[in-house]
PDB file of N, CA and C in Angstrom:
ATOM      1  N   UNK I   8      13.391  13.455  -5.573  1.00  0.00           N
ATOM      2  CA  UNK I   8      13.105  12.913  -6.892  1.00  0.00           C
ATOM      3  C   UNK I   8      11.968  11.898  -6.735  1.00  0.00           C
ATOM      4  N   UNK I   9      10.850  12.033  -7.471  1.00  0.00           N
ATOM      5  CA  UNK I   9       9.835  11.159  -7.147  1.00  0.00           C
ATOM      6  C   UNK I   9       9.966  10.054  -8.334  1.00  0.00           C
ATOM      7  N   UNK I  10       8.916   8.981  -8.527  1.00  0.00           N
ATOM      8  CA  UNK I  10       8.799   8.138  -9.385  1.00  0.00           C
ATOM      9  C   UNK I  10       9.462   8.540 -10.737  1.00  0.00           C
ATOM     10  N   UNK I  11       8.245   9.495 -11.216  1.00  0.00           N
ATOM     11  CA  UNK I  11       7.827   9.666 -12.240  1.00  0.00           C
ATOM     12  C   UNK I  11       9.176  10.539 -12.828  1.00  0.00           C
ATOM     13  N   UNK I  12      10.197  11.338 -12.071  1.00  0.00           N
ATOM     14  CA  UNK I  12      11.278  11.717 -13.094  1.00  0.00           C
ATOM     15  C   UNK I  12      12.151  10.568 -12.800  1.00  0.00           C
ATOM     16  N   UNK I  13      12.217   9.434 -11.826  1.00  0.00           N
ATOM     17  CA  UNK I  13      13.607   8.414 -12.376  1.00  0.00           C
ATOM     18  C   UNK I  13      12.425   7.652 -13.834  1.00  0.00           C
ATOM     19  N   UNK I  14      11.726   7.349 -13.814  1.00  0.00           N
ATOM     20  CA  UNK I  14      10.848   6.951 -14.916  1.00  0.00           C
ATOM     21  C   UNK I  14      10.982   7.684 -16.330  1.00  0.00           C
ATOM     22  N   UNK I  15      11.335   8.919 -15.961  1.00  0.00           N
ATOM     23  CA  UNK I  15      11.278  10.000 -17.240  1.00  0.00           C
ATOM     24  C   UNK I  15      13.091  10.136 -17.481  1.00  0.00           C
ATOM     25  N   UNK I  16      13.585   9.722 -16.584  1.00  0.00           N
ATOM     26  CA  UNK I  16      15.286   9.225 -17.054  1.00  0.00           C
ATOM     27  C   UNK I  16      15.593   8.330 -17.266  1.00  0.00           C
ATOM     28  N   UNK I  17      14.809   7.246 -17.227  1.00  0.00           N
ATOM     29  CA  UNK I  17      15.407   5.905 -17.490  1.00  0.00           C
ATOM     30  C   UNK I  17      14.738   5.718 -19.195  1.00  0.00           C
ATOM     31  N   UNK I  18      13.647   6.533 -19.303  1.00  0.00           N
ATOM     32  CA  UNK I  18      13.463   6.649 -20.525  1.00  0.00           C
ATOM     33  C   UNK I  18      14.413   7.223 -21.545  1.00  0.00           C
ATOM     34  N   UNK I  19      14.659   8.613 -21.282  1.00  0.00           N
ATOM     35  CA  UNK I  19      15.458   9.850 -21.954  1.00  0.00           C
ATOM     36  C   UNK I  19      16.813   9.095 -22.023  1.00  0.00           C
ATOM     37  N   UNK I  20      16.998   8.080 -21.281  1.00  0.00           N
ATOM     38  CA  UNK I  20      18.163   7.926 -21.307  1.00  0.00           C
ATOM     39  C   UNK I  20      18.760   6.514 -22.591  1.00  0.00           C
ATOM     40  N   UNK I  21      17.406   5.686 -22.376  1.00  0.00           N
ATOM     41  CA  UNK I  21      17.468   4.689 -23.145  1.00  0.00           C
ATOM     42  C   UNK I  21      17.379   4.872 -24.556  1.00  0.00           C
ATOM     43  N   UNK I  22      16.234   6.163 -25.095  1.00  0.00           N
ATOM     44  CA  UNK I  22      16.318   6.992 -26.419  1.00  0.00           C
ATOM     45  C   UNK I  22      17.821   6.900 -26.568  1.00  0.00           C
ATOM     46  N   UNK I  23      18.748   8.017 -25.797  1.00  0.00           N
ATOM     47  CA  UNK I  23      19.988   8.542 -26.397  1.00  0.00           C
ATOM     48  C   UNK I  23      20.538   7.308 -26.357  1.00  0.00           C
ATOM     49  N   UNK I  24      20.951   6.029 -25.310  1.00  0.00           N
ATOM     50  CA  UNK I  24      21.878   5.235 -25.337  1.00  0.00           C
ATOM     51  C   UNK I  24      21.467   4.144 -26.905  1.00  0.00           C
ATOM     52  N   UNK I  25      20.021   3.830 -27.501  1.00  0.00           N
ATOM     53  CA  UNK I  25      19.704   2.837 -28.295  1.00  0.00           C
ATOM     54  C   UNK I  25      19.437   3.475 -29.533  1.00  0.00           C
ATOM     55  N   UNK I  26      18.943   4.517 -29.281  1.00  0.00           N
ATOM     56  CA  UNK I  26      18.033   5.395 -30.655  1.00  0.00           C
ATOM     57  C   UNK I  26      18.387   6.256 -31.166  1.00  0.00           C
ATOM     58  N   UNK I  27      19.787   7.206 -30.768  1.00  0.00           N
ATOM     59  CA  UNK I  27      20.277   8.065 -31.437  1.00  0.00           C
ATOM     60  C   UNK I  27      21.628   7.732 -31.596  1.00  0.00           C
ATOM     61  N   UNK I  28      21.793   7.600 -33.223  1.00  0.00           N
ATOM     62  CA  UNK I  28      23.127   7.365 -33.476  1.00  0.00           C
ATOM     63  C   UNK I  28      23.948   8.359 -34.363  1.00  0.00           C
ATOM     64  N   UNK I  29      25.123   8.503 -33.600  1.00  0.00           N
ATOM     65  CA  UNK I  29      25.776   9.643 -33.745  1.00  0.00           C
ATOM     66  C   UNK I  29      27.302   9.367 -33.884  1.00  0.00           C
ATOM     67  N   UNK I  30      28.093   9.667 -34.632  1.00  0.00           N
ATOM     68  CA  UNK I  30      29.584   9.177 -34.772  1.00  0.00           C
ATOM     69  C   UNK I  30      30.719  10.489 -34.000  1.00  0.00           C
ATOM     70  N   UNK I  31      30.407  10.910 -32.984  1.00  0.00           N
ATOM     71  CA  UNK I  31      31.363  11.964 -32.548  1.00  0.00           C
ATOM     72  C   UNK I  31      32.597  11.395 -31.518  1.00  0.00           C
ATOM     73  N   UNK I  32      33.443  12.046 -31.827  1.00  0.00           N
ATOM     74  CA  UNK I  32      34.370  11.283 -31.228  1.00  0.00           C
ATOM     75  C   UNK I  32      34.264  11.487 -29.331  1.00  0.00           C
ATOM     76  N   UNK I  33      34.436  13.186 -29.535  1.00  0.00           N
ATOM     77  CA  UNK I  33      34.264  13.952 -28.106  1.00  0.00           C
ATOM     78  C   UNK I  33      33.086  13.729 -27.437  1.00  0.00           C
ATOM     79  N   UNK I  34      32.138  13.115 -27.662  1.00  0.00           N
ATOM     80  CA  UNK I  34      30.932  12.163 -26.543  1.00  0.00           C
ATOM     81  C   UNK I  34      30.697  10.653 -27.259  1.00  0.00           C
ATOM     82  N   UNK I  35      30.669  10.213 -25.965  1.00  0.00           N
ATOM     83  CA  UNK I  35      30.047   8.607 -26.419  1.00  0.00           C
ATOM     84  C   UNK I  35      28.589   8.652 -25.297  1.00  0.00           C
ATOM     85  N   UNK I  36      27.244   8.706 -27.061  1.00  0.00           N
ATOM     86  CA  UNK I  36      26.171   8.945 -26.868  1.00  0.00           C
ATOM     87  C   UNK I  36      25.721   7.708 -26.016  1.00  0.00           C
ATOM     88  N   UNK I  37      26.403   6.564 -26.240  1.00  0.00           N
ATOM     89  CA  UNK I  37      25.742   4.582 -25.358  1.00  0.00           C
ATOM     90  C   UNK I  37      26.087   5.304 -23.958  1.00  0.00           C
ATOM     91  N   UNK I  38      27.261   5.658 -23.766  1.00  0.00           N
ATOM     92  CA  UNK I  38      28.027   5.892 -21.889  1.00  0.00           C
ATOM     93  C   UNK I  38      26.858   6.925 -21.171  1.00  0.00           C
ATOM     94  N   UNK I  39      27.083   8.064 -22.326  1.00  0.00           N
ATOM     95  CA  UNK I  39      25.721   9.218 -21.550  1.00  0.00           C
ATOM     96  C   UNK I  39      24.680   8.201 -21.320  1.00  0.00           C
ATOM     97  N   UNK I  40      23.511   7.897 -22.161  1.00  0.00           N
ATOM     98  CA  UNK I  40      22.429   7.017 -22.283  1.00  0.00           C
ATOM     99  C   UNK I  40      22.514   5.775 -20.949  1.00  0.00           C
ATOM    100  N   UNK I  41      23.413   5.532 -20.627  1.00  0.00           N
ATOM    101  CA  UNK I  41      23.301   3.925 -19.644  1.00  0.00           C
ATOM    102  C   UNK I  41      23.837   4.937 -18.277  1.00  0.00           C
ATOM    103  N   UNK I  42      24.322   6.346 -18.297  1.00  0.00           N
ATOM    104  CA  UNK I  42      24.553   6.781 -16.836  1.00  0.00           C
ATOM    105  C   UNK I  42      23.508   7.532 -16.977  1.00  0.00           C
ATOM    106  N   UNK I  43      22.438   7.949 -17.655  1.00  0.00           N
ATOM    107  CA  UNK I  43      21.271   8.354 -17.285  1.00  0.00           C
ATOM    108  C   UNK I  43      20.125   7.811 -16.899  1.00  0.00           C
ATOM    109  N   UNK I  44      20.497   6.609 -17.515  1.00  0.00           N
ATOM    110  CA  UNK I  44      19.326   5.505 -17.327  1.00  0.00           C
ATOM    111  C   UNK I  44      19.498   4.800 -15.822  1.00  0.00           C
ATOM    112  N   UNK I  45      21.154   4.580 -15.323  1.00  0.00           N
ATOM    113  CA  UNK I  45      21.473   4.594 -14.149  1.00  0.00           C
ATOM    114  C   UNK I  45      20.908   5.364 -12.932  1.00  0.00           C
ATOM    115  N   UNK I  46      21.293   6.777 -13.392  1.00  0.00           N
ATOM    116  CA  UNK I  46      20.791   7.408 -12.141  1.00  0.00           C
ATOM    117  C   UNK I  46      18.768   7.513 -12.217  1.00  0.00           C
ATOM    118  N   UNK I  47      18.489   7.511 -13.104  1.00  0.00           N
ATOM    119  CA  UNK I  47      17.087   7.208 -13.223  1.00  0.00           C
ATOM    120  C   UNK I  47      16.322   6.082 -11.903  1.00  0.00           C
ATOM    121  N   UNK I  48      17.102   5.016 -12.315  1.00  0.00           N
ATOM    122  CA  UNK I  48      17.188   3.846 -11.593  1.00  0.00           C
ATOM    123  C   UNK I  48      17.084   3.732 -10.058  1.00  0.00           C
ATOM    124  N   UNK I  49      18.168   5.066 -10.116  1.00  0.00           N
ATOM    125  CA  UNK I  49      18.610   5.164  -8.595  1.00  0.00           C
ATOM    126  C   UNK I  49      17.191   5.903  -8.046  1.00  0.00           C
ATOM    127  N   UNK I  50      17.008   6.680  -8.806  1.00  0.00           N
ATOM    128  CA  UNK I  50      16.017   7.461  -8.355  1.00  0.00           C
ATOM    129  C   UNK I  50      14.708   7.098  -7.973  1.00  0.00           C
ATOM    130  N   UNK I  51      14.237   6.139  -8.706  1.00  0.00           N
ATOM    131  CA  UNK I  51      13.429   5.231  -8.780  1.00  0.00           C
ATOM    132  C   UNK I  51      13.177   4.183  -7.352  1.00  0.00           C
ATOM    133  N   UNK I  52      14.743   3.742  -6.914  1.00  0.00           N
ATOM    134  CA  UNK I  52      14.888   2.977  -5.819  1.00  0.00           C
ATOM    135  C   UNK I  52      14.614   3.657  -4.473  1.00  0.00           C
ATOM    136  N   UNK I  53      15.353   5.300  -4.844  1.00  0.00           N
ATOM    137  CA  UNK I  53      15.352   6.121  -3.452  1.00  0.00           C
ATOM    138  C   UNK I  53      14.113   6.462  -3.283  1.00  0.00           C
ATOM    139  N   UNK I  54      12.929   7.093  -4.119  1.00  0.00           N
ATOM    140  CA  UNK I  54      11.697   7.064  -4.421  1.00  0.00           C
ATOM    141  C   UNK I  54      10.870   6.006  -3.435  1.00  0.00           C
ATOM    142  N   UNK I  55      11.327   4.746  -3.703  1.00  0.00           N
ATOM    143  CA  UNK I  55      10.325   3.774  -3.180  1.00  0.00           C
ATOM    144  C   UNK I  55      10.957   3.668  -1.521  1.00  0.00           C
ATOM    145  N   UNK I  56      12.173   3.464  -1.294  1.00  0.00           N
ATOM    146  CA  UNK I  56      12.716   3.288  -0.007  1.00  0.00           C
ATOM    147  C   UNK I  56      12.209   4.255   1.032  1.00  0.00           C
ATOM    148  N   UNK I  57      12.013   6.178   0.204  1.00  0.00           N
ATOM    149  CA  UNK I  57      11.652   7.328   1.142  1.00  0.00           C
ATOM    150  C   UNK I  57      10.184   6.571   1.501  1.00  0.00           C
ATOM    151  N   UNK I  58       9.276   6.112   0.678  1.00  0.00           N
ATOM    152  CA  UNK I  58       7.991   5.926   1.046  1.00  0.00           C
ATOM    153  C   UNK I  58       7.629   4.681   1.504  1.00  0.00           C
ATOM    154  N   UNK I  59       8.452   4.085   1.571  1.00  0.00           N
ATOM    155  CA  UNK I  59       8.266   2.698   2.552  1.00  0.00           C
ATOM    156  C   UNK I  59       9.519   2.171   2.918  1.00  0.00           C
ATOM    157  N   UNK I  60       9.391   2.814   4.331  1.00  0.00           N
ATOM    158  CA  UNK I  60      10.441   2.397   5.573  1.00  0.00           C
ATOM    159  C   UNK I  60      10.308   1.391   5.927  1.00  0.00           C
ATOM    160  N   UNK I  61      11.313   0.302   6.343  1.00  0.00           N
ATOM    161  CA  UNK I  61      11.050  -1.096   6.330  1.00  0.00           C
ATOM    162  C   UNK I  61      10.923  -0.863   8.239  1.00  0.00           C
ATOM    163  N   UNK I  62      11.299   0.057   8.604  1.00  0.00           N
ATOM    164  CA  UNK I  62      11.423  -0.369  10.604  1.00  0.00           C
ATOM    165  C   UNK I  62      10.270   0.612  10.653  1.00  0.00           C
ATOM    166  N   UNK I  63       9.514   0.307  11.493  1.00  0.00           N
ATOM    167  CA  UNK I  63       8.444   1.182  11.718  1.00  0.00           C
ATOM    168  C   UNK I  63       8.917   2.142  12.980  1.00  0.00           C
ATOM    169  N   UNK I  64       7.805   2.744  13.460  1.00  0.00           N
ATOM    170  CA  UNK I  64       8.614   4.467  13.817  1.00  0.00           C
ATOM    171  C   UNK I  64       7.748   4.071  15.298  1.00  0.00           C
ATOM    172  N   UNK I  65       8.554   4.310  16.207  1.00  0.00           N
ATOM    173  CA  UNK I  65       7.608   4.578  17.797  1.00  0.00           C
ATOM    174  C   UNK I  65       6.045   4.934  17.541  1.00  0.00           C
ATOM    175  N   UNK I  66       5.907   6.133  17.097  1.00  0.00           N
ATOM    176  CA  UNK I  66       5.115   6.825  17.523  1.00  0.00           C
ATOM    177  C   UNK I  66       3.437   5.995  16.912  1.00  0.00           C
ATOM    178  N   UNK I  67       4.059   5.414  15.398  1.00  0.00           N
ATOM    179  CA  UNK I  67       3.099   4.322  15.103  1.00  0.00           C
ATOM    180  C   UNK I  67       2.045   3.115  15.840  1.00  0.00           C
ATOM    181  N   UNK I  68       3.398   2.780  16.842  1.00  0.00           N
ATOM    182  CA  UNK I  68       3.035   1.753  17.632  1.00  0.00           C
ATOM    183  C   UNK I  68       1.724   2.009  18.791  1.00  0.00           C
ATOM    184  N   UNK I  69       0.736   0.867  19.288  1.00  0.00           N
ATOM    185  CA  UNK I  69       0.030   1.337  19.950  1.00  0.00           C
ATOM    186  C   UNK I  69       0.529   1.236  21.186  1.00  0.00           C
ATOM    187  N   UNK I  70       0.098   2.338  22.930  1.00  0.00           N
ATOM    188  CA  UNK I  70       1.099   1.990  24.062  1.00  0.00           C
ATOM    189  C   UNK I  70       0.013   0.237  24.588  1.00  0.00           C
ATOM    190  N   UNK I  71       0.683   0.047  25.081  1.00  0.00           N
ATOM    191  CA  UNK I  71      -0.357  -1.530  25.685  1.00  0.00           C
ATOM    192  C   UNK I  71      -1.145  -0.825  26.546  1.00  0.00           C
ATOM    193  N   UNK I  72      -1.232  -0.090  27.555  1.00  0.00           N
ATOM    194  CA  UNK I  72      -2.367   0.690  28.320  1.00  0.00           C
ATOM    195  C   UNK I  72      -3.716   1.107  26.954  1.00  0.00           C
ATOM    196  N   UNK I  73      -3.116   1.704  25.700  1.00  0.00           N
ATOM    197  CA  UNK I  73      -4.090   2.608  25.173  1.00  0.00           C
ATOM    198  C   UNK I  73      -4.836   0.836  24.151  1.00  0.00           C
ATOM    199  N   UNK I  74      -3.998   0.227  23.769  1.00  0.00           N
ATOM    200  CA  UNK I  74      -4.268  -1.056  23.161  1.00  0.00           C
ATOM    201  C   UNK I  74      -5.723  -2.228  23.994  1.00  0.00           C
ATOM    202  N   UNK I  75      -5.216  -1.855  25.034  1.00  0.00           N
ATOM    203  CA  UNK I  75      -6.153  -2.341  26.010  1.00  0.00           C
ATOM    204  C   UNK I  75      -7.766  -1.919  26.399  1.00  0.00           C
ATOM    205  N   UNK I  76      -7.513  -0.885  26.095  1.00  0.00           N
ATOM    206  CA  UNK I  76      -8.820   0.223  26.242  1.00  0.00           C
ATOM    207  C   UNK I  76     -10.011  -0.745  24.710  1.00  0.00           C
ATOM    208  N   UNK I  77      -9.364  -0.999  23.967  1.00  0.00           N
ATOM    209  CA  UNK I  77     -10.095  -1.361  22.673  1.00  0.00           C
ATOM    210  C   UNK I  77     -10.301  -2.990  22.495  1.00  0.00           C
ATOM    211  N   UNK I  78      -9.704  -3.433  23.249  1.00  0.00           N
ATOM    212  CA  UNK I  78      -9.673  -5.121  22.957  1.00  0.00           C
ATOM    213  C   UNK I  78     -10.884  -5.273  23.924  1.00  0.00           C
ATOM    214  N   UNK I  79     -11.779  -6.555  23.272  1.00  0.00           N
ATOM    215  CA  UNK I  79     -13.151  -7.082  23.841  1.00  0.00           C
ATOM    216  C   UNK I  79     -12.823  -8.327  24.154  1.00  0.00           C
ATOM    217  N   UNK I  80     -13.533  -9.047  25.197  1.00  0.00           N
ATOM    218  CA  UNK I  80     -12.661 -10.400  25.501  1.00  0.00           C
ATOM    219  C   UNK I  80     -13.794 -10.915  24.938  1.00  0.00           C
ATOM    220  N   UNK I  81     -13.796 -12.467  24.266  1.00  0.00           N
ATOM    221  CA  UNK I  81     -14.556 -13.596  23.583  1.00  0.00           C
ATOM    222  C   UNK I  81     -15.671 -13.311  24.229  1.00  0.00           C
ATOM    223  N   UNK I  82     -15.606 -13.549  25.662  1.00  0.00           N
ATOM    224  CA  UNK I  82     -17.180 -14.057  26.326  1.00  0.00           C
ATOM    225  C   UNK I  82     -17.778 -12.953  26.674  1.00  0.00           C
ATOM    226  N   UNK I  83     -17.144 -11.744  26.897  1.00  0.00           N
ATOM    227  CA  UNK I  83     -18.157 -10.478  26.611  1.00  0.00           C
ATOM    228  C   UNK I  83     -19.309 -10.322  25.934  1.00  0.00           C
ATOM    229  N   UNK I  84     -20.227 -10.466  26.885  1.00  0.00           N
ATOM    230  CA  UNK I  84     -21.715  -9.797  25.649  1.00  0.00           C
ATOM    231  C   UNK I  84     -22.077  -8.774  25.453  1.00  0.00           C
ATOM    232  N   UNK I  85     -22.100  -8.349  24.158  1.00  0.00           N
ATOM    233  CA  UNK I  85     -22.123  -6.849  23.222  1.00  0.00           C
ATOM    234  C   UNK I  85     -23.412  -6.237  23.680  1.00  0.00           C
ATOM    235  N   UNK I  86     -24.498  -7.564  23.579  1.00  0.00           N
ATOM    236  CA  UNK I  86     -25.689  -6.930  23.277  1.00  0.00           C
ATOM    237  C   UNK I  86     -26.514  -7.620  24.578  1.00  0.00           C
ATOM    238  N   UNK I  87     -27.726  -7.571  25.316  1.00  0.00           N
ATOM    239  CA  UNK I  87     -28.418  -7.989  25.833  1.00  0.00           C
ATOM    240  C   UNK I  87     -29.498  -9.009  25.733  1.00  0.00           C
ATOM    241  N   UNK I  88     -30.108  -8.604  24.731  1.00  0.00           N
ATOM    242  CA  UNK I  88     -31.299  -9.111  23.786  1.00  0.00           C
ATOM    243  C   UNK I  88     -30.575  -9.206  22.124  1.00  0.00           C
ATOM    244  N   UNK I  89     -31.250 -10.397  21.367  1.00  0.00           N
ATOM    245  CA  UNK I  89     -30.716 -10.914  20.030  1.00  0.00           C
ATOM    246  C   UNK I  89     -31.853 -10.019  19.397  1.00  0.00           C
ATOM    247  N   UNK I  90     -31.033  -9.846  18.432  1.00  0.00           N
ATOM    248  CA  UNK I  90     -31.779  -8.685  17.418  1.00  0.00           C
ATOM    249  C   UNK I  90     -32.224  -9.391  16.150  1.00  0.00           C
ATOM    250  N   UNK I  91     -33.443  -9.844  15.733  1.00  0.00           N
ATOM    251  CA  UNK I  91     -33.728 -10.342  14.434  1.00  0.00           C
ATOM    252  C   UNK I  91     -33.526  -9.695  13.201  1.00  0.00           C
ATOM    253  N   UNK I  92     -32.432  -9.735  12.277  1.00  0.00           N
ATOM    254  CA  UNK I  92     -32.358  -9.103  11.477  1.00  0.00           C
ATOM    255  C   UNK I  92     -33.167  -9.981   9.946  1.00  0.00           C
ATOM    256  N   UNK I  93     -33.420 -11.102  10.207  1.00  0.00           N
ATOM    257  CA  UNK I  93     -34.270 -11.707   8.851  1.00  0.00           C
ATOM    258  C   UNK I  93     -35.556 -11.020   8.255  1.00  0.00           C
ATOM    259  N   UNK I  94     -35.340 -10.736   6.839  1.00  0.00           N
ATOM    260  CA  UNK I  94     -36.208  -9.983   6.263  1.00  0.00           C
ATOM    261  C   UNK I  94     -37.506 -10.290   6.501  1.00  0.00           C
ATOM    262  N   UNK I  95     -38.813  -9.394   6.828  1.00  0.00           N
ATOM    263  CA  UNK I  95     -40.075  -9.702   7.044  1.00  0.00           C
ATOM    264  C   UNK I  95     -40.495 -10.928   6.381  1.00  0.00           C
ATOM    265  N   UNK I  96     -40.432 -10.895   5.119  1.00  0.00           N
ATOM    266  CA  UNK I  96     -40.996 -11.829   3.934  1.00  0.00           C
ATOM    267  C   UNK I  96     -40.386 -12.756   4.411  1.00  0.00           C
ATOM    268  N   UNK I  97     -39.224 -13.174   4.724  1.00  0.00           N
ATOM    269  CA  UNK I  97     -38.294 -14.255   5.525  1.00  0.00           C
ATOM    270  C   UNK I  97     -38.934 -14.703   6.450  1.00  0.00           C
ATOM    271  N   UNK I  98     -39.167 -13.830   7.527  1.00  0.00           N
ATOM    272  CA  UNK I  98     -39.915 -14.720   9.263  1.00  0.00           C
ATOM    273  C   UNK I  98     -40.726 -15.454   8.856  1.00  0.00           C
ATOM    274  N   UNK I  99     -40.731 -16.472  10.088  1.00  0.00           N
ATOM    275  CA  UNK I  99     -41.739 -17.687  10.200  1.00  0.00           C
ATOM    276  C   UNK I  99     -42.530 -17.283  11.682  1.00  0.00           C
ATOM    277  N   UNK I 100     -43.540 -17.326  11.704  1.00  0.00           N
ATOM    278  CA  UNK I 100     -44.268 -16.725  13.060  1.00  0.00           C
ATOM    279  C   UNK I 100     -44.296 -18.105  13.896  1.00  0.00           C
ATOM    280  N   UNK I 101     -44.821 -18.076  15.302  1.00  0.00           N
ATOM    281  CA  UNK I 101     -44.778 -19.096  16.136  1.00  0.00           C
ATOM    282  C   UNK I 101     -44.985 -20.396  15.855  1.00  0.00           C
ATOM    283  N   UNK I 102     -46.350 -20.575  14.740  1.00  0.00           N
ATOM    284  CA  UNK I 102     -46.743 -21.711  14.444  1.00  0.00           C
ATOM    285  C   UNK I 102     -45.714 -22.255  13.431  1.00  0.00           C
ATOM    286  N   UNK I 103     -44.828 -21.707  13.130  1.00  0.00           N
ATOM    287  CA  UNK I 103     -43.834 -22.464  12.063  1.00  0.00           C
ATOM    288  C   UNK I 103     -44.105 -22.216  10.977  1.00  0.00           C
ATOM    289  N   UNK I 104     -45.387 -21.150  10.487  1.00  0.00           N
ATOM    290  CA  UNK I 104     -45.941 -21.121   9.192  1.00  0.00           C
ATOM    291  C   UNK I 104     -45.228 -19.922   8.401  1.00  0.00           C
ATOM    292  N   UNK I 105     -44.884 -19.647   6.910  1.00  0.00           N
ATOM    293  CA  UNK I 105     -44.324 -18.612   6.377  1.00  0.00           C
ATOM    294  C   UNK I 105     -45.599 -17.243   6.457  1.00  0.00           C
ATOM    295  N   UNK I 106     -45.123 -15.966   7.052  1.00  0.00           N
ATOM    296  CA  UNK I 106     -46.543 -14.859   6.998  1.00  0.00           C
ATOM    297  C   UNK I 106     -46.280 -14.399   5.766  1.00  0.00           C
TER     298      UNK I 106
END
């Protein structure tokens, strides 16, 4: 049961339990209406619980050997030479002057 039918029972259900009034003896239209709107509810809850597991799963996890492969330590240098990325119109040439 995904979202959208406990959503579409908690509706259908609130119509019959508030909005349709009916004097029969052999159903009570409020009891139907609030156990539909109930299991709606439920559905709604089981919905969200299937798609977000609160314990995460082994296989998610990274191993510390493969974790290691990717971590860079602080004082590692990336690059050799500094790369000027300031826009042409930006640089100032040796003498300090704007080109």
């Amino acid at each position: 049961m995904r979202i959208g039918v406990g959503i579409a029972l908690v509706t259908v259900g609130a119509i019959i339990a508030f909005a349709v009034r009916d004097t029969s003896d052999s159903l009570n239209l409020q009891a139907l209406g609030i156990i539909i709107m109930l299991a709606g509810a439920a559905g709604i809850w089981l919905s969200y619980r299937l798609a977000n597991p609160r314990s995460r799963d082994e296989a998610t996890m990274l191993k510390p050997e493969v974790e290691q492969q990717y971590s860079v330590a602080p004082h590692e240098k990336v690059a050799e030479t500094v790369i000027d990325v300031t826009p042409t119109h930006l640089r100032e040439d040796h003498n300090g002057l704007s080109k």
